[in-house]
Short mmCIF file of C-alpha atoms in Angstrom, two decimals:
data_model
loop_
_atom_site.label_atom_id
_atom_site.label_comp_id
_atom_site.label_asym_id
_atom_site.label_seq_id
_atom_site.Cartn_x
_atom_site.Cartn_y
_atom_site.Cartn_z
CA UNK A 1084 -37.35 -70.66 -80.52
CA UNK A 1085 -41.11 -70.30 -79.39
CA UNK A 1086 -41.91 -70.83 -76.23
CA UNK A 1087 -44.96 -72.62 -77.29
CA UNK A 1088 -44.64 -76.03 -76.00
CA UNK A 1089 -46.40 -79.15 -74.91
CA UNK A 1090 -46.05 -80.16 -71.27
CA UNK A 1091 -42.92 -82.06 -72.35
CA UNK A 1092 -41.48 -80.31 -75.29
CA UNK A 1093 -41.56 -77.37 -77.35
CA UNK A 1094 -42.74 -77.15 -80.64
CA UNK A 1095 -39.77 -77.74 -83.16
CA UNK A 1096 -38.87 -74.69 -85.10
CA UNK A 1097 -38.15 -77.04 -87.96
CA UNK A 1098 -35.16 -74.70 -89.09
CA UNK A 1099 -31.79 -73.70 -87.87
CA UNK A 1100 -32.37 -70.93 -85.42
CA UNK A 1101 -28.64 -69.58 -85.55
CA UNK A 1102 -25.92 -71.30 -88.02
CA UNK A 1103 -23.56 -72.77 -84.69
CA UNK A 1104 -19.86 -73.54 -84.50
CA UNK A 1105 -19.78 -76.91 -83.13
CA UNK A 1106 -15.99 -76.70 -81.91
CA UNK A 1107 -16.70 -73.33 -80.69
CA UNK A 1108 -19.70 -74.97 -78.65
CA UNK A 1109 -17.80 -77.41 -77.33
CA UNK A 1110 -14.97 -74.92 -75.96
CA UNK A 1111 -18.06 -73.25 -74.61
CA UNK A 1112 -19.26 -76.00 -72.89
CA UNK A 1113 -15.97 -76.76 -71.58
CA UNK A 1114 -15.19 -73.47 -69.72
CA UNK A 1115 -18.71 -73.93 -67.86
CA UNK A 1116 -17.48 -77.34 -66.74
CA UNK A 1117 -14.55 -75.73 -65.40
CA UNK A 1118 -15.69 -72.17 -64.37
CA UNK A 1119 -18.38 -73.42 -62.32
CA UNK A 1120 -17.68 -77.11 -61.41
CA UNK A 1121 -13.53 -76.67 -61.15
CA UNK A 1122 -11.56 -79.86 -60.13
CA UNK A 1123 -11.32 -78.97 -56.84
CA UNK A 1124 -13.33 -80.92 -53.72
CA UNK A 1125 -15.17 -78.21 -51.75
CA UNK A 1126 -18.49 -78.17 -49.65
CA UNK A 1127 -19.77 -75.53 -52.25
CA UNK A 1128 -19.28 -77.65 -55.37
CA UNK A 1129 -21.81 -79.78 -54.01
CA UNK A 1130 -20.33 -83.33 -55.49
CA UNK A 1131 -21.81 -86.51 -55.54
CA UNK A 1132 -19.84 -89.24 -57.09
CA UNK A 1133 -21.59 -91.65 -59.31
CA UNK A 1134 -19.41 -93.12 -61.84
CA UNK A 1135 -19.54 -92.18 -65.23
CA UNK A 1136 -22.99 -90.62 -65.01
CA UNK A 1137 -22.45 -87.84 -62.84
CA UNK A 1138 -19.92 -86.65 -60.88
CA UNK A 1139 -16.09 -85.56 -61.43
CA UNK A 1140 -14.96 -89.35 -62.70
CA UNK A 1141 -17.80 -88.43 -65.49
CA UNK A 1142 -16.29 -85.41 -66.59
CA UNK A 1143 -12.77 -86.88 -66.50
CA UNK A 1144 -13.88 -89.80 -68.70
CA UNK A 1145 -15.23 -86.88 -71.41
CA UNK A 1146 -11.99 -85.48 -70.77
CA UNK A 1147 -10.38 -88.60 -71.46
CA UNK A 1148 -12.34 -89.54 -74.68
CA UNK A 1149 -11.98 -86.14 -75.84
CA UNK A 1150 -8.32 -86.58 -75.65
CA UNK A 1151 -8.70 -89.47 -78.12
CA UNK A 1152 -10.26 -87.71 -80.23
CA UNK A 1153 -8.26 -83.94 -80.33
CA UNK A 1154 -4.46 -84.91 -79.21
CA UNK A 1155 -3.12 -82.09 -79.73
CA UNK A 1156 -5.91 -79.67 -78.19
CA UNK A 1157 -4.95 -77.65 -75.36
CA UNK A 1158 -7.65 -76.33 -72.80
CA UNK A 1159 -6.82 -73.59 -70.99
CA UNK A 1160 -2.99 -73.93 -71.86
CA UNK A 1161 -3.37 -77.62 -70.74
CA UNK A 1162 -3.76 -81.16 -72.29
CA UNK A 1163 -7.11 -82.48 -72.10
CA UNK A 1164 -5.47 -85.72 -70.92
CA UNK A 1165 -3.98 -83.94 -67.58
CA UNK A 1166 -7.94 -82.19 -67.41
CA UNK A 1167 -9.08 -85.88 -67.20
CA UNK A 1168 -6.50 -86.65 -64.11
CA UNK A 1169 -7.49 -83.38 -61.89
CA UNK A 1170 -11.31 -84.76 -62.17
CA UNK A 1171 -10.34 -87.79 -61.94
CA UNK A 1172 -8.06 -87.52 -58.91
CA UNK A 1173 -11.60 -85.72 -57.06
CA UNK A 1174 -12.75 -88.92 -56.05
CA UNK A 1175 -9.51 -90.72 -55.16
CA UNK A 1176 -9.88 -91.08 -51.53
CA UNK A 1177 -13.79 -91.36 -50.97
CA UNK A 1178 -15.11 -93.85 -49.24
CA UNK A 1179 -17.53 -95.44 -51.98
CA UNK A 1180 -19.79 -98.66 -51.02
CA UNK A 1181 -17.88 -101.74 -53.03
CA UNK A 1182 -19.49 -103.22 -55.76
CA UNK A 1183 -22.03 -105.77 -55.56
CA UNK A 1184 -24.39 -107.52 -57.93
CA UNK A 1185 -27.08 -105.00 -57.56
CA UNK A 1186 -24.48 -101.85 -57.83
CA UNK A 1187 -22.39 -102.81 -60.78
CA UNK A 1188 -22.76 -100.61 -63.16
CA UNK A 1189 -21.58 -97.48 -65.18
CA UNK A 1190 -22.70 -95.32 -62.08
CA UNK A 1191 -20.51 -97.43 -59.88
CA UNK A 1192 -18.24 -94.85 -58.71
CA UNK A 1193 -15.20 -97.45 -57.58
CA UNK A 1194 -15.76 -99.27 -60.84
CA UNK A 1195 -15.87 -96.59 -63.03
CA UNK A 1196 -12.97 -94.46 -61.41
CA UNK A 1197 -10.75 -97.88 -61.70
CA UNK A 1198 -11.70 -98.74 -65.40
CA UNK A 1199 -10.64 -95.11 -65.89
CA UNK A 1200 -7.81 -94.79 -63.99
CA UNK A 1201 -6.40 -98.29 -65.75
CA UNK A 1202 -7.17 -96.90 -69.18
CA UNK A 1203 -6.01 -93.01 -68.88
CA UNK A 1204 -2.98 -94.34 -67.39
CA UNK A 1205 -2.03 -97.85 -68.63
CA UNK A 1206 -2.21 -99.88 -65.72
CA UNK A 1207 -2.75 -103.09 -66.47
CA UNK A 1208 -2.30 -104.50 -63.05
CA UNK A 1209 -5.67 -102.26 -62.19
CA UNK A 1210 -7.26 -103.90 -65.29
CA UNK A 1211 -6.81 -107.15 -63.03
CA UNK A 1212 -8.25 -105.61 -60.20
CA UNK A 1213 -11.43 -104.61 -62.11
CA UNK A 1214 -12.02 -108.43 -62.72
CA UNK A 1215 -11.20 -109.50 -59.85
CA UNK A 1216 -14.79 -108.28 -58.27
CA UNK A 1217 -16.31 -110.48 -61.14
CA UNK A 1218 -16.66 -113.24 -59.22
CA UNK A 1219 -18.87 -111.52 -56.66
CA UNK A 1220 -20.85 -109.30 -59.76
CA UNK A 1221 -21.58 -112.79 -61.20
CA UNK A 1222 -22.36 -114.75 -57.68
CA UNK A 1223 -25.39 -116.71 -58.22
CA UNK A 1224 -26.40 -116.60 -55.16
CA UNK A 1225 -27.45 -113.16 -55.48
CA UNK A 1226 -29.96 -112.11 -58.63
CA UNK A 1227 -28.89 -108.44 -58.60
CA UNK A 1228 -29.60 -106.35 -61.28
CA UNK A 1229 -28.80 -106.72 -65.13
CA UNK A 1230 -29.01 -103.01 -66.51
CA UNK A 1231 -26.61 -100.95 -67.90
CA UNK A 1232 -27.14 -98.19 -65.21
CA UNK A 1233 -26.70 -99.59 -62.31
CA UNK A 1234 -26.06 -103.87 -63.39
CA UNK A 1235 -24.08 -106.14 -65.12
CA UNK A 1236 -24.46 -104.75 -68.33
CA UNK A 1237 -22.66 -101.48 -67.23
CA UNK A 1238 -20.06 -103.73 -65.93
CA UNK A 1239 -19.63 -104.97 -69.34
CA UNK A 1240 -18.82 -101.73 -71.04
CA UNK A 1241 -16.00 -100.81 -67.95
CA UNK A 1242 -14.69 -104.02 -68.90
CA UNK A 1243 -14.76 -103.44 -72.18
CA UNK A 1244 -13.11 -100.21 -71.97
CA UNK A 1245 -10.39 -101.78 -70.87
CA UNK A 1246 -9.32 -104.38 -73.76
CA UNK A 1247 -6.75 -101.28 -74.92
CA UNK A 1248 -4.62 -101.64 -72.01
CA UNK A 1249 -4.03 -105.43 -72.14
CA UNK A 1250 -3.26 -105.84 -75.98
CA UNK A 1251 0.32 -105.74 -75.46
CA UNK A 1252 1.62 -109.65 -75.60
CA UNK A 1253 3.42 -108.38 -72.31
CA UNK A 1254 -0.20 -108.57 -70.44
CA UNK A 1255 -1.47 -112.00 -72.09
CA UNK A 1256 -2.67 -113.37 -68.43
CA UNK A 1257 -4.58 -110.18 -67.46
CA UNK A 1258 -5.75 -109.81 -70.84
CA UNK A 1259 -7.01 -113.55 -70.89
CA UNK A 1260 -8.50 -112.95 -67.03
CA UNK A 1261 -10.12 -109.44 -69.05
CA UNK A 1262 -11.86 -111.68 -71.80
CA UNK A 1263 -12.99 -114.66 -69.09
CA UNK A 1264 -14.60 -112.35 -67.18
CA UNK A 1265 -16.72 -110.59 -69.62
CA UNK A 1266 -17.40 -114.41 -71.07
CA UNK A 1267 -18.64 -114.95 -67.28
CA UNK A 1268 -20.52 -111.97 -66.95
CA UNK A 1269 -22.12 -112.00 -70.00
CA UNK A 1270 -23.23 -115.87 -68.93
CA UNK A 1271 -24.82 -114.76 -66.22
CA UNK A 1272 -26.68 -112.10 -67.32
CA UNK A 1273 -27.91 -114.66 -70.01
CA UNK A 1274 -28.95 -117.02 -67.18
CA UNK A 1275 -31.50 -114.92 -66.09
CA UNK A 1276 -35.18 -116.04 -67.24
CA UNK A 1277 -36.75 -114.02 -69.30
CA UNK A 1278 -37.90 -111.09 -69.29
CA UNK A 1279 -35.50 -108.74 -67.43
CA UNK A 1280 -36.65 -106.97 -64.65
CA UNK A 1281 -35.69 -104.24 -62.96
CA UNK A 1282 -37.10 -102.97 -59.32
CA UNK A 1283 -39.93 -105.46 -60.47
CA UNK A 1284 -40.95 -103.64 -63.95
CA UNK A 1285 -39.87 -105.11 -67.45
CA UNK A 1286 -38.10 -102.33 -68.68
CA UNK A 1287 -37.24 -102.07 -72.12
CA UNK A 1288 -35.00 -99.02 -72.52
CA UNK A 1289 -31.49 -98.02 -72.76
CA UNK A 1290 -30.96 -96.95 -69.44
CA UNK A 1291 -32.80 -100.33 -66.78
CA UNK A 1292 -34.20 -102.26 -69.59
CA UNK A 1293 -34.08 -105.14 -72.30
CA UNK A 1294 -32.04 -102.77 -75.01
CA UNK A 1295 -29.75 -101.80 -72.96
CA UNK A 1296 -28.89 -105.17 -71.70
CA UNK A 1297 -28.84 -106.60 -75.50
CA UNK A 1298 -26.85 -103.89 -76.65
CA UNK A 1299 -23.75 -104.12 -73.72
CA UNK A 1300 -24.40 -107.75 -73.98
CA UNK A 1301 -23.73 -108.11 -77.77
CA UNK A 1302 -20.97 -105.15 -78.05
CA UNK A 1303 -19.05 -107.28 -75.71
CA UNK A 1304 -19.42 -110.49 -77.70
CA UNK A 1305 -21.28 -110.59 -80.77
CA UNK A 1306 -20.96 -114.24 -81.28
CA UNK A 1307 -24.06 -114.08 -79.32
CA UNK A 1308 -26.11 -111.84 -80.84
CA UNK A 1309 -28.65 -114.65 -83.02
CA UNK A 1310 -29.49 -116.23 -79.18
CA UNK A 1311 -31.25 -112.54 -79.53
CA UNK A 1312 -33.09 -112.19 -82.28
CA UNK A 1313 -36.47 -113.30 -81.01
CA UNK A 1314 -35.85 -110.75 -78.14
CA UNK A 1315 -34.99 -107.59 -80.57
CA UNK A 1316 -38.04 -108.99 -82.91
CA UNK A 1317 -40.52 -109.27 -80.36
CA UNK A 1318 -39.31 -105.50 -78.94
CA UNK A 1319 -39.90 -103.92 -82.01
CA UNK A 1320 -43.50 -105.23 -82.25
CA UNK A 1321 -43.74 -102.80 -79.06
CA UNK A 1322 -43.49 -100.28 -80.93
CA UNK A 1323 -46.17 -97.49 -80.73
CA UNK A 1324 -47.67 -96.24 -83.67
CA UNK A 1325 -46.57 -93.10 -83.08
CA UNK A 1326 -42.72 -94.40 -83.65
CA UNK A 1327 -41.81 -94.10 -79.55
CA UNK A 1328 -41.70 -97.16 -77.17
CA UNK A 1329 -42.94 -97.93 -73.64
CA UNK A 1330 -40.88 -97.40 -71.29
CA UNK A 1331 -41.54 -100.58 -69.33
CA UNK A 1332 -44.43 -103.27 -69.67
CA UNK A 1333 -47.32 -103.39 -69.57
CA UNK A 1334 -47.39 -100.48 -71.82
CA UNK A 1335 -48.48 -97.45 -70.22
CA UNK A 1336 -48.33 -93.54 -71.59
CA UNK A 1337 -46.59 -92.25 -74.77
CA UNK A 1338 -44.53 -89.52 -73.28
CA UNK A 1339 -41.22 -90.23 -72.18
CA UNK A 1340 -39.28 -89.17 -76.13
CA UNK A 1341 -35.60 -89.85 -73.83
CA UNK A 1342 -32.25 -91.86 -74.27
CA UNK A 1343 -33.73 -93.86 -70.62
CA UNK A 1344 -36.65 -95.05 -71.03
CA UNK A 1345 -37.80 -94.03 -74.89
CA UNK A 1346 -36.97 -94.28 -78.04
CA UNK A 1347 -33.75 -92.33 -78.89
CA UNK A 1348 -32.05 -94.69 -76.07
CA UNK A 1349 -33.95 -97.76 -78.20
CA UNK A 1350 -32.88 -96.43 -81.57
CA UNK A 1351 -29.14 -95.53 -80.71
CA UNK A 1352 -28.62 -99.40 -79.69
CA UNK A 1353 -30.45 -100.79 -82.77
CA UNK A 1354 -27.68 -98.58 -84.92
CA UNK A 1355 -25.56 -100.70 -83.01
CA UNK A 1356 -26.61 -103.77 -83.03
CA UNK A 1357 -28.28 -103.72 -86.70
CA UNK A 1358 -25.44 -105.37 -88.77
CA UNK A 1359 -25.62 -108.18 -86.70
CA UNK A 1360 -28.91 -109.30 -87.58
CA UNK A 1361 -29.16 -110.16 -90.86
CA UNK A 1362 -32.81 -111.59 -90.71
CA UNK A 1363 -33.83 -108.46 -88.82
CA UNK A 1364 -32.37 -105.56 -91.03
CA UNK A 1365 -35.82 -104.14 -93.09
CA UNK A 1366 -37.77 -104.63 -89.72
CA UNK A 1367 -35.14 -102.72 -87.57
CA UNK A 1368 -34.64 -100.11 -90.36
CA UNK A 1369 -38.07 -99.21 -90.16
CA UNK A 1370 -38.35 -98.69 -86.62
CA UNK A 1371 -35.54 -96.84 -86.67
CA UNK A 1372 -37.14 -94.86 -89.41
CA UNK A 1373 -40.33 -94.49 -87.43
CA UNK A 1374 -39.29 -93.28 -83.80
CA UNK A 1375 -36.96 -90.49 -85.67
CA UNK A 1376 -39.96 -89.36 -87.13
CA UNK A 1377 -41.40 -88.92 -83.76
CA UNK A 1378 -38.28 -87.68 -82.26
CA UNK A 1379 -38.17 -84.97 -84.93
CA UNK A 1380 -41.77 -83.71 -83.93
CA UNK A 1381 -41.38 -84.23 -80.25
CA UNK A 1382 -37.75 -84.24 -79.11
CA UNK A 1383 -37.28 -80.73 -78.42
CA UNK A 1384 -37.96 -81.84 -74.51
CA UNK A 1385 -38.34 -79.14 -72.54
CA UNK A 1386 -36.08 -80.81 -69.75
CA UNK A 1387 -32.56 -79.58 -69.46
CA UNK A 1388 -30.98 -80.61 -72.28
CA UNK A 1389 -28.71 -83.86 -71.27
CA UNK A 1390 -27.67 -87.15 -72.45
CA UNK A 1391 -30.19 -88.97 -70.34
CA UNK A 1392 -33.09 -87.30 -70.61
CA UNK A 1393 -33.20 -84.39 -72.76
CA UNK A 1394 -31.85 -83.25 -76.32
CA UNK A 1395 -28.27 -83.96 -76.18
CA UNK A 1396 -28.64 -87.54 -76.95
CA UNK A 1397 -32.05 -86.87 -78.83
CA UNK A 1398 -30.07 -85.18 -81.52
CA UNK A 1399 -27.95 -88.08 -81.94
CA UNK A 1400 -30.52 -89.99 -82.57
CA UNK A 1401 -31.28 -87.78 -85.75
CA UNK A 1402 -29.48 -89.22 -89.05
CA UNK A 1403 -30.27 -86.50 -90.83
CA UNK A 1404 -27.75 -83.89 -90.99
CA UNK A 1405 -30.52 -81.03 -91.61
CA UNK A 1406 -32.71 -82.25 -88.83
CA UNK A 1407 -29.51 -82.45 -86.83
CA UNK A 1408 -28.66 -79.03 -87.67
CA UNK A 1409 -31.97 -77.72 -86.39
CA UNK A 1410 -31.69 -79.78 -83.09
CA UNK A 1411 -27.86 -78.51 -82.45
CA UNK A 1412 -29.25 -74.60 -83.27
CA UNK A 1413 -31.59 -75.13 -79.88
CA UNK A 1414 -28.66 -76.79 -78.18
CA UNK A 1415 -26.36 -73.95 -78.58
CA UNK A 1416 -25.29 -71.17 -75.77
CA UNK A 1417 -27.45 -68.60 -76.93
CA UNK A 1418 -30.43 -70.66 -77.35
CA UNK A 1419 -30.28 -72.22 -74.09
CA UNK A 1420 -30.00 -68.78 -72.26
CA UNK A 1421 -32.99 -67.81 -73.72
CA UNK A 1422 -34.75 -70.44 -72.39
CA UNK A 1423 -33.49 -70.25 -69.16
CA UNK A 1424 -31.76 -74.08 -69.33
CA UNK A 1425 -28.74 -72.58 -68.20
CA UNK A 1426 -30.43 -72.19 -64.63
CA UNK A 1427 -32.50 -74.94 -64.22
CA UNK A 1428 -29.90 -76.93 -62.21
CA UNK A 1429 -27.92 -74.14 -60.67
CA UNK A 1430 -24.84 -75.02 -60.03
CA UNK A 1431 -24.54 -78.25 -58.73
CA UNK A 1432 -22.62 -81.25 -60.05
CA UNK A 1433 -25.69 -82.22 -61.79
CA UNK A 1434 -24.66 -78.79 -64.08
CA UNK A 1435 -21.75 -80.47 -65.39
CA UNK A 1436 -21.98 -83.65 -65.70
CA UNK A 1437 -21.94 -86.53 -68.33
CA UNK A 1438 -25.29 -88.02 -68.68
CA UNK A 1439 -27.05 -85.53 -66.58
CA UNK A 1440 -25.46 -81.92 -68.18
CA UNK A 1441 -23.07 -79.96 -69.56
CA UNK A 1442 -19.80 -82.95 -70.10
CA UNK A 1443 -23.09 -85.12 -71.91
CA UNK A 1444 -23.43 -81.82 -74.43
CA UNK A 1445 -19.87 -81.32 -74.95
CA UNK A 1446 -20.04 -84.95 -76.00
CA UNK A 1447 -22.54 -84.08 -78.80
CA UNK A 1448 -20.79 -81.12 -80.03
CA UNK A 1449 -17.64 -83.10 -80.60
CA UNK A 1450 -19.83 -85.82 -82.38
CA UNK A 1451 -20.88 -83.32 -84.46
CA UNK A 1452 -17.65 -81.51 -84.56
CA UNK A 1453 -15.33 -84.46 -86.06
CA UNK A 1454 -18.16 -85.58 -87.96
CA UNK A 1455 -18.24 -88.97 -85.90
CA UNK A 1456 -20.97 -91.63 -85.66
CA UNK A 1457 -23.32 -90.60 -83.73
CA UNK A 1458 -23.02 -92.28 -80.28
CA UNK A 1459 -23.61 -92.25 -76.78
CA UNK A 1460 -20.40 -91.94 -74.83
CA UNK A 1461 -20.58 -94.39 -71.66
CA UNK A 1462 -23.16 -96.68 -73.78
CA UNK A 1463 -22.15 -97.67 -77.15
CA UNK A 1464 -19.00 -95.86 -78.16
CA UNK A 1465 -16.54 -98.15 -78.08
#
């Protein structure tokens, strides 16, 4: 690839730069998870623990979604499933903060590693215990936050997570507490006037803003989804002409091409969300059309290539499978060793994990891989 590049991202080579094995990548990617972030708690591995974006309980939940998806792979001479349980079982006796109505989300580390540890394992009972801090999520005495990152919206996808574990008639009362609380917190999140704010700015990506709220909102119960169509309609009309979005209101630069605050996180939800809005199908189909255009030309980001900000998720934003094919050639091992991605993060957890390194690439290769649809894992997979 040349190293050419705008400040943000290199110029695309607009052809496959080595034919790539995506299951062979995504053993790859897995050894480096293990090799140099192993499931073991030391001062040198450097862990912080923020739910399922980084962290060990993020690399156990690809683990565990990876064991959905290949049940009879063995890494290393060992289930995938039993992979998820040593990274899982990192952060079983930290002390996290509990959960409150401004730290709710999918980087909640006590949320996430009980969502997890109910659905990798069956428990209902700790199904129940994940609804039972709805009540204080949902206080309205307390405006908290409404995102997916860090809000109520990421405490809609845990919950939702969960609806496996409960469909056995033998959990009818948890599964009924599993559905009113969603119902609640999805009411709540609904209550708040409009527009969404988050740290004072109206955010309108996938990661603190509008989409991302919509899109958790609406996965979780779609009944709800024409209260939104004003919302999407009036979002799309954001649109810059160059096919990306601002990131927040009043609209500011045209840089950030990211799943967080740009338009691959804006067009992965409107994939989502697109059959449910009849009225809105032609509109949505061209601004879905329009920001991969711009993705195409300007998603090669020269940040290290992640789920959150960089081309692991910007790839999945591609629907088609040539352009894919191009963006999964600069993905690969060799490619990122020539451009020195590999190091940019050392060695920290940061390295390996889901949304912010190597577990959020291993997600795309498997995509990829099995040919799936092309999701975000953690956002709107399930």
């Amino acid at each position: 690839m040349t190293q050419q590049h705008h400040q943000r991202f290199f110029s695309n080579p607009k052809e496959i730069l080595q034919a790539s094995d995506p299951h062979q990548e995504l053993i790859a990617s897995l050894e480096r998870i293990n090799t140099h972030n192993p499931p073991v708690h030391t001062c040198s591995t450097g862990w912080t623990f923020h739910g399922f974006y980084t962290g060990p309980t993020s690399i156990a939940y690809l683990f565990h979604r990876l064991s959905e998806l290949y049940p009879d792979l063995e890494f290393k001479q060992q289930p995938l499933r039993e992979w998820c349980q040593e990274y899982l079982n990192l952060s079983s006796h930290t002390n996290n903060s509990p959960p409150s109505p401004s730290n709710c989300g999918i980087a909640n580390e006590t949320l996430a590693h009980l969502a997890l540890t109910a659905v990798s394992q069956q428990e209902a009972g700790l199904v129940k215990q994940l609804c039972l801090f709805g009540p204080s999520i949902n206080s309205t005495q307390d405006d908290g936050s409404n995102e997916w990152m860090y809000g109520r919206a990421g405490y809609l996808y845990l919950l939702r997570l969960c609806r496996p574990v409960v469909r056995d008639k033998s959990h009818s009362s948890t599964a009924s507490l599993l559905e009113t609380t969603i119902e609640s917190t999805v009411h709540r999140i609904c209550k708040v006037p409009q527009p969404w704010t988050w740290h004072g700015k109206r955010y309108l990506g996938a990661a603190h803003g509008t989409i991302g709220i919509i899109c958790q909102v609406i996965l979780s119960k779609p009944s709800v989804a024409p209260s939104f169509e004003n919302i999407i309609s009036n979002l799309l009309d954001k649109q810059f002409e160059s096919g990306n979005f601002p990131s927040s209101l009043p609209a500011g630069n045209d840089r950030l091409v990211q799943f967080c605050h740009g338009s691959p996180g804006i067009l992965l939800s409107l994939r989502s969300l697109q059959p449910l809005f009849p009225r809105l199908q032609s509109k949505i189909q061209e601004a879905i059309e329009k920001a991969q255009g711009d993705i195409w030309e300007r998603g090669v980001l020269r940040k290290a290539p992640s789920l959150c900000h960089g081309l692991a998720s910007n790839a999945l934003a591609l629907d088609d499978d040539q352009q894919l094919e191009v963006f999964l050639s600069c993905l690969c091992s060799t490619s990122m060793e020539k451009l020195g991605w590999m190091k940019v993060k050392g060695r920290g957890d940061e390295f390996a994990s889901l949304y912010t390194g190597e577990a959020g690439r291993a997600w795309t290769w498997a995509v990829a891989d099995r040919r799936l649809p092309r999701t975000c894992i953690g956002y709107n997979d399930l």
